[in-house]
mmCIF file of C-alpha atoms in Angstrom:
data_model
loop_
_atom_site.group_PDB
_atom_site.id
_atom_site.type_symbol
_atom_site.label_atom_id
_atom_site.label_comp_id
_atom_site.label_asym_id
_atom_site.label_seq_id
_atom_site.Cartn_x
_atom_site.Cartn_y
_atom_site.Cartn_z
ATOM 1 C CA UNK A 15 27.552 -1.232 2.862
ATOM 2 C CA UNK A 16 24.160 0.777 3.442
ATOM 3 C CA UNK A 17 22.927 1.020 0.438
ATOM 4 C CA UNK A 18 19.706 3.178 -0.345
ATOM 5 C CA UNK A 19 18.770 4.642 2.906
ATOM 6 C CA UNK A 20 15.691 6.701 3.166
ATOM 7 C CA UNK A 21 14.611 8.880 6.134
ATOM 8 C CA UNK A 22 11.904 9.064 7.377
ATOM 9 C CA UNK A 23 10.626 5.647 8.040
ATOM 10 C CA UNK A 24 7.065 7.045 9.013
ATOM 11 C CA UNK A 25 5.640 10.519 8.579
ATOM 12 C CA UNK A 26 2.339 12.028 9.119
ATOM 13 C CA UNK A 27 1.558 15.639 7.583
ATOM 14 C CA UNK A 28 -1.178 17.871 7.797
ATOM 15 C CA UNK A 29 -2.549 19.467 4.856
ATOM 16 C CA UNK A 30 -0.732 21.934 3.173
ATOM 17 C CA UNK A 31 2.471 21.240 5.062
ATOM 18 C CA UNK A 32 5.919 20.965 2.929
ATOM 19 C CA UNK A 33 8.480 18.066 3.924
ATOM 20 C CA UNK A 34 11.619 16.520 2.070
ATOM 21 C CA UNK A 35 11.978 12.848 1.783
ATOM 22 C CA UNK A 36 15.443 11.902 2.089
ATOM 23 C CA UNK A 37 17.243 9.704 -0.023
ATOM 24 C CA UNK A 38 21.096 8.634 0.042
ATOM 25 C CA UNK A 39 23.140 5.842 -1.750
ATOM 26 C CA UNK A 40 26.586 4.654 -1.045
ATOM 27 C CA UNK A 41 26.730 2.820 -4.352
ATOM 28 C CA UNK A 42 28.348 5.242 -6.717
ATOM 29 C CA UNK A 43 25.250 4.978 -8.620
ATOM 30 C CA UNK A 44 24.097 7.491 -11.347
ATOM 31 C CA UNK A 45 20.842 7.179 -11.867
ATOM 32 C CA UNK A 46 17.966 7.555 -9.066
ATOM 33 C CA UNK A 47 14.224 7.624 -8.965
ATOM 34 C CA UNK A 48 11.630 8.258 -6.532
ATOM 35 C CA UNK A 49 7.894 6.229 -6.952
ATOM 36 C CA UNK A 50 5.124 6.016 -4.845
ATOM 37 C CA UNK A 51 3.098 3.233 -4.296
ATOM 38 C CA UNK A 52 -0.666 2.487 -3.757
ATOM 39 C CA UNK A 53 -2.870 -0.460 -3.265
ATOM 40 C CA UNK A 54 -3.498 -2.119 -6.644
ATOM 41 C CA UNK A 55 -1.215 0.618 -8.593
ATOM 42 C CA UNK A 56 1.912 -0.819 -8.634
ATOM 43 C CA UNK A 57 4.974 1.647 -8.545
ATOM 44 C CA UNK A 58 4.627 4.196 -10.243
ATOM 45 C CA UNK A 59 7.784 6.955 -11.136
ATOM 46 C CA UNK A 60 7.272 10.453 -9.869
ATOM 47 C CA UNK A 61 10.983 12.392 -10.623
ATOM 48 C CA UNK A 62 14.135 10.276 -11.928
ATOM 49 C CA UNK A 63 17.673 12.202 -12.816
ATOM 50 C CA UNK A 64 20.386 10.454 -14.641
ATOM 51 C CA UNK A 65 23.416 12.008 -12.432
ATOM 52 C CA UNK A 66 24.371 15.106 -10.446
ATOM 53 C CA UNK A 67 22.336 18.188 -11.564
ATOM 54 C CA UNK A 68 19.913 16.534 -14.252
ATOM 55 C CA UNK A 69 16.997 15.321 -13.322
ATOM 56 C CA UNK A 70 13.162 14.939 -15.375
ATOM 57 C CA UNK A 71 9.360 14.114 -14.439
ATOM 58 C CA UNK A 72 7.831 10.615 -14.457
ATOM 59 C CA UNK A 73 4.646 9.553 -14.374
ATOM 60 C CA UNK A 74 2.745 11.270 -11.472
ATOM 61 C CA UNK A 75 5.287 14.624 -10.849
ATOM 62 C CA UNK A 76 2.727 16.941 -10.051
ATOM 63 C CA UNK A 77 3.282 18.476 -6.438
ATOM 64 C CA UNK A 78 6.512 17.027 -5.932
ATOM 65 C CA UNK A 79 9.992 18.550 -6.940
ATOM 66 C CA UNK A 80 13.631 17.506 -6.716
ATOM 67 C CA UNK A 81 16.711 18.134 -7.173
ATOM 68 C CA UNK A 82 20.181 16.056 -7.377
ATOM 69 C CA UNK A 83 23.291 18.818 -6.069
ATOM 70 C CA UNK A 84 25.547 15.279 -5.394
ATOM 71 C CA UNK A 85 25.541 11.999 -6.274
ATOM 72 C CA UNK A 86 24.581 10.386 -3.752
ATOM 73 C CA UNK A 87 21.318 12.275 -2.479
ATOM 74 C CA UNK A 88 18.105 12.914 -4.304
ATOM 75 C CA UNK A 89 15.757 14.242 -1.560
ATOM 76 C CA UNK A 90 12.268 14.766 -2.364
ATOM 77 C CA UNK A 91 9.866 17.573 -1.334
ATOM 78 C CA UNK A 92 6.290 18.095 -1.312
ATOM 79 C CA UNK A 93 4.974 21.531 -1.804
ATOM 80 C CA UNK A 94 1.803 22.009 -0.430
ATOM 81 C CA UNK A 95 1.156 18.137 0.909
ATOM 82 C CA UNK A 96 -2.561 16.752 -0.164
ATOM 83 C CA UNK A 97 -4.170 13.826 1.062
ATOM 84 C CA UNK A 98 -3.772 12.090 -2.421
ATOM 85 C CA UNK A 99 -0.324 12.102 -1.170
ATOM 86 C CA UNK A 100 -0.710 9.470 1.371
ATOM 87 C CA UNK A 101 1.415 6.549 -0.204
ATOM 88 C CA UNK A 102 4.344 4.548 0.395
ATOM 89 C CA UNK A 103 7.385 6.366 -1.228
ATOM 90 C CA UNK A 104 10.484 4.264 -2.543
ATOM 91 C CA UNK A 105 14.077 6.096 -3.521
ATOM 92 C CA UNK A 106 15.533 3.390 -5.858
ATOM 93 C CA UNK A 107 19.261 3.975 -7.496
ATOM 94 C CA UNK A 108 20.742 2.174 -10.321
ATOM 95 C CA UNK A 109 24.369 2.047 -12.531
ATOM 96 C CA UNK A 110 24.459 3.776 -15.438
ATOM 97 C CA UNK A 111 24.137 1.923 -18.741
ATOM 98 C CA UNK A 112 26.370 -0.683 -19.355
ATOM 99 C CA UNK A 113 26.736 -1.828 -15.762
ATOM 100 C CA UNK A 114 24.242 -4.471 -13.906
ATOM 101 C CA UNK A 115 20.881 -3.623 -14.494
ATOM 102 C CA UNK A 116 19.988 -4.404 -10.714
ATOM 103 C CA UNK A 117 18.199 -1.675 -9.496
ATOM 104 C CA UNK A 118 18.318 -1.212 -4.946
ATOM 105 C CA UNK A 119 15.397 0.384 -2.851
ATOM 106 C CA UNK A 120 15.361 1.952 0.114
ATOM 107 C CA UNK A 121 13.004 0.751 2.709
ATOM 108 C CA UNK A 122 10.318 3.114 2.146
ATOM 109 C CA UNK A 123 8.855 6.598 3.942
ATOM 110 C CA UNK A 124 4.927 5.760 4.714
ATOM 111 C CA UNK A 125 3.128 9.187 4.725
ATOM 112 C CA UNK A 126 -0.032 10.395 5.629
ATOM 113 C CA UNK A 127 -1.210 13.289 5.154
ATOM 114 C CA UNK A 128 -4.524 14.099 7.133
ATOM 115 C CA UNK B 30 3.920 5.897 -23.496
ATOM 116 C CA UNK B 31 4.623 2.236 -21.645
ATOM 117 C CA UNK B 32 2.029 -0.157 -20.177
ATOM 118 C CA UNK B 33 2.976 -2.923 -19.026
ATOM 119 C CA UNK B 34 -0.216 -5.983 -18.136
ATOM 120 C CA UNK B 35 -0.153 -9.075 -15.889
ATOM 121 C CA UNK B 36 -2.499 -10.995 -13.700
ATOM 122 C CA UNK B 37 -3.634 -9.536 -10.571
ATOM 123 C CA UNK B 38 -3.846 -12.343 -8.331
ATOM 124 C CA UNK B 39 -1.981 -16.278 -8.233
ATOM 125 C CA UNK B 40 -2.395 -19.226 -6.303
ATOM 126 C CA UNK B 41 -0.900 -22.568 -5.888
ATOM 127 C CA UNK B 42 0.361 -24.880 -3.128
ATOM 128 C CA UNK B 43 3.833 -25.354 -1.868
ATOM 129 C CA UNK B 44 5.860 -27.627 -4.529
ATOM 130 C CA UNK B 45 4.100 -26.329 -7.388
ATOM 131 C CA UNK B 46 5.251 -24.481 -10.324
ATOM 132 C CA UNK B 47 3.596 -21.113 -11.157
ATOM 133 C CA UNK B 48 4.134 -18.749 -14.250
ATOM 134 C CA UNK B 49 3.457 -15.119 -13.691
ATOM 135 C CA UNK B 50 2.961 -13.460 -17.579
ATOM 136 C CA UNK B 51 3.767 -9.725 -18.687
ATOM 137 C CA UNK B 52 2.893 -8.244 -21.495
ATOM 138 C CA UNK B 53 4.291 -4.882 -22.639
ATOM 139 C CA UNK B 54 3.918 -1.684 -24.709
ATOM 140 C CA UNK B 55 6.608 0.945 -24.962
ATOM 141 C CA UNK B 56 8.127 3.082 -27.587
ATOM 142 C CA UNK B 57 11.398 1.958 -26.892
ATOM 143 C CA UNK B 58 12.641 -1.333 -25.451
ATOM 144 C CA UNK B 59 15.844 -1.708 -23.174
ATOM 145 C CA UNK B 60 15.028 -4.870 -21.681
ATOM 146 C CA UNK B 61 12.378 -6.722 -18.941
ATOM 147 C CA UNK B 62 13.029 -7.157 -15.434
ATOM 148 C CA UNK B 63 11.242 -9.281 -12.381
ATOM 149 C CA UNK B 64 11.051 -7.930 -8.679
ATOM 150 C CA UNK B 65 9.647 -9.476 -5.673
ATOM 151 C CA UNK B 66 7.986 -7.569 -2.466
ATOM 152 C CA UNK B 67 7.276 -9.000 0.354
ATOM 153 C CA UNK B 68 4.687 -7.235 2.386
ATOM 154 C CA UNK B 69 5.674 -4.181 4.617
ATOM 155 C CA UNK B 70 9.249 -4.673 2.288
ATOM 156 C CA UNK B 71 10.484 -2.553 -0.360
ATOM 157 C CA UNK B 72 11.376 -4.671 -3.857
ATOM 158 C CA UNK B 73 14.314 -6.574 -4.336
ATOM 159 C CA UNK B 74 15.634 -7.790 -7.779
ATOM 160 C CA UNK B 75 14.844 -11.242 -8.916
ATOM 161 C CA UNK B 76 15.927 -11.454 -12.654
ATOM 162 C CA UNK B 77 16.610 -9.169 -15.933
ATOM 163 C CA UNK B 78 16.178 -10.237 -19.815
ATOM 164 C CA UNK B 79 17.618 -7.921 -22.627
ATOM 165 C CA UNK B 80 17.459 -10.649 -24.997
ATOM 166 C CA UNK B 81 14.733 -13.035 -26.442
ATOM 167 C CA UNK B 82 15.055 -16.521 -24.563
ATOM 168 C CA UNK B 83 15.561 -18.192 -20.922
ATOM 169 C CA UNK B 84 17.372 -16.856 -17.728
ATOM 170 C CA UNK B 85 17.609 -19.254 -15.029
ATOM 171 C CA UNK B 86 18.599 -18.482 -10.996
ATOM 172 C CA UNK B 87 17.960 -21.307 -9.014
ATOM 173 C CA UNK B 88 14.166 -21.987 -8.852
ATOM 174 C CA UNK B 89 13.035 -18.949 -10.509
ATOM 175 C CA UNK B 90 13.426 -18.719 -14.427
ATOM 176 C CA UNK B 91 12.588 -15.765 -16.593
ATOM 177 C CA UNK B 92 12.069 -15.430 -20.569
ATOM 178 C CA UNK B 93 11.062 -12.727 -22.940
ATOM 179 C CA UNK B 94 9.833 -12.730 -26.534
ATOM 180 C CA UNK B 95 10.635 -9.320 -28.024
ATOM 181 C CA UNK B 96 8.752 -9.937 -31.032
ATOM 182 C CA UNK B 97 5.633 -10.781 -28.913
ATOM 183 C CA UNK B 98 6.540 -8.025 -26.391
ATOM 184 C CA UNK B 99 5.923 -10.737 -23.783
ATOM 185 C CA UNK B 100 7.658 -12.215 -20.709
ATOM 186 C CA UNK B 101 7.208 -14.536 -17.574
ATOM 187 C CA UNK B 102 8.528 -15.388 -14.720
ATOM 188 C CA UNK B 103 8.556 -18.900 -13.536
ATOM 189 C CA UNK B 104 8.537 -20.091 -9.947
ATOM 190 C CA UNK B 105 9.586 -23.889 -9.380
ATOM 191 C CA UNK B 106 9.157 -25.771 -6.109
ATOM 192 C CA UNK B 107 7.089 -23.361 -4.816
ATOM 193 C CA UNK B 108 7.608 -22.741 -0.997
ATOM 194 C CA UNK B 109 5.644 -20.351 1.579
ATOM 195 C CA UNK B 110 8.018 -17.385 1.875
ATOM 196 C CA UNK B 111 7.451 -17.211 -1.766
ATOM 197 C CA UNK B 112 4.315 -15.417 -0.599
ATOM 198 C CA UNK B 113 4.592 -11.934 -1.940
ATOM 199 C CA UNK B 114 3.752 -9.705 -4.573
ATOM 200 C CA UNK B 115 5.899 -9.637 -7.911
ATOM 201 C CA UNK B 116 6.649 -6.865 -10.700
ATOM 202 C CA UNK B 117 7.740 -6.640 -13.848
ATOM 203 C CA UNK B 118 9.025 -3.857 -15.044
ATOM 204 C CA UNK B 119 10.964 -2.131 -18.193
ATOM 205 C CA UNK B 120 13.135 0.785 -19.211
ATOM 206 C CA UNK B 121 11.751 2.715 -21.651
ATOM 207 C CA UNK B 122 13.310 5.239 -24.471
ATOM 208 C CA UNK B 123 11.535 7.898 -23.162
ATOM 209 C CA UNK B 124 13.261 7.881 -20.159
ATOM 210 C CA UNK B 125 16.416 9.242 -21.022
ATOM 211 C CA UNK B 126 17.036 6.326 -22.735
ATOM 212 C CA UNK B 127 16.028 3.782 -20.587
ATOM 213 C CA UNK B 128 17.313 5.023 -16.909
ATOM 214 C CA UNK B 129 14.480 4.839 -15.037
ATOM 215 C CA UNK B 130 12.144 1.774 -14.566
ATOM 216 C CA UNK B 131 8.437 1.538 -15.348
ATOM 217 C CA UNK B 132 6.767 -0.995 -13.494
ATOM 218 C CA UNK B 133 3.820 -3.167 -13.915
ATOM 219 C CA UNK B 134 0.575 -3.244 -11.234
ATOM 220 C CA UNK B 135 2.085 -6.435 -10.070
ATOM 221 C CA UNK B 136 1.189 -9.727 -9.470
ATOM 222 C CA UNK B 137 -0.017 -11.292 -5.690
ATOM 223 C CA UNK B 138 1.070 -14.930 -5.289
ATOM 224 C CA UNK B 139 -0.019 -16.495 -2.553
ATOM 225 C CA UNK B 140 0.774 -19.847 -1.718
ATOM 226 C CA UNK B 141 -0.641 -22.339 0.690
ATOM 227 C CA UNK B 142 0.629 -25.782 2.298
#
């Protein structure tokens, strides 16, 4: 059982260059988020979606979009990339409301974006 | 809007007992949960309250006061590969009602022989 599985590991981007972050769960899950995460910031949500075609903003959305076509992928893609953007990026998935309230990361994408 | 406080920073030696508090604001409440990150390691779940009182597994124990908005985790026995950083985090009504997580800065425990 994989699990969240995100690809890639390691990335580095020059400005202005778009990408996708992929993200894929074998879990049957419904809801899945994407955060980013910075020294001393914690992790903080940048698009979530609550199953197959609906998804919503978090937090910090701003040059990021996604979208959710299947349940099992929720790839994320940067626009124009910025140096702000240099994080580490989690895909997390959960169950939907009533099930375990465990929620499973992937192992992280670290991007830079010089 | 959510915020969610707790210490920055923890230390104790191996065998100890540490407490690691939260404090939260949100305009909903769906419950408080505890994750651990090792460095270089993406989060893993430690424990989940939805109701006020005590939820023990194994060493680590976690409570929650809803009328306080309040919660800790409690680490007993403390050993080295407990070494790692530790979140708590809550879903909030304003997510959809309560999909997604919010998560606190998080809390660095470091412990020593």
């Amino acid at each position: 059982n994989a699990g969240v599985t995100q690809t890639p590991k390691f990335q580095v981007l020059k400005t202005g260059q778009s990408m996708t972050l992929q993200c894929a769960q074998d879990m049957n899950h419904e809801y899945m988020s994407w955060y980013r995460q910075d020294p001393g910031m914690g992790l903080r949500l940048i698009h979530y979606s609550v199953g197959a075609g609906i998804t919503d903003q978090g937090e910090v959305p701003n040059g990021y979009n996604v979208s959710r076509s299947t349940t099992e992928d929720f790839p994320l893609r940067l626009l124009s990339a910025a140096p702000s953007q240099t994080s580490v990026y989690f895909c997390a998935s959960r169950g939907s409301t009533g099930t375990s309230p465990e929620a499973f990361f992937g192992q992280g994408t670290r991007l830079t974006v010089v | 809007g959510q915020s969610l406080e707790q210490p920055s920073e923890v230390t104790a030696v191996e065998g100890a007992i540490v407490q690691i508090n939260c404090t939260y604001q949100t305009s909903g409440f769906y419950g408080l949960s505890w994750y651990q990150q090792h460095d270089g390691g993406a989060p893993t779940f430690l424990s989940y309250n939805g109701l006020d009182g005590l939820e023990e597994t194994g060493r680590f124990s976690s409570f929650l006061s809803r009328s306080d908005s309040y919660g800790y985790l409690l680490l007993q026995e403390l050993q080295m590969k407990d070494s790692a950083s530790y979140f708590c985090a809550v879903r909030d009504r304003d997510n959809q009602a309560g999909t997604a997580l919010i998560f606190g800065k998080g809390t660095t425990l470091s412990v020593s022989s």
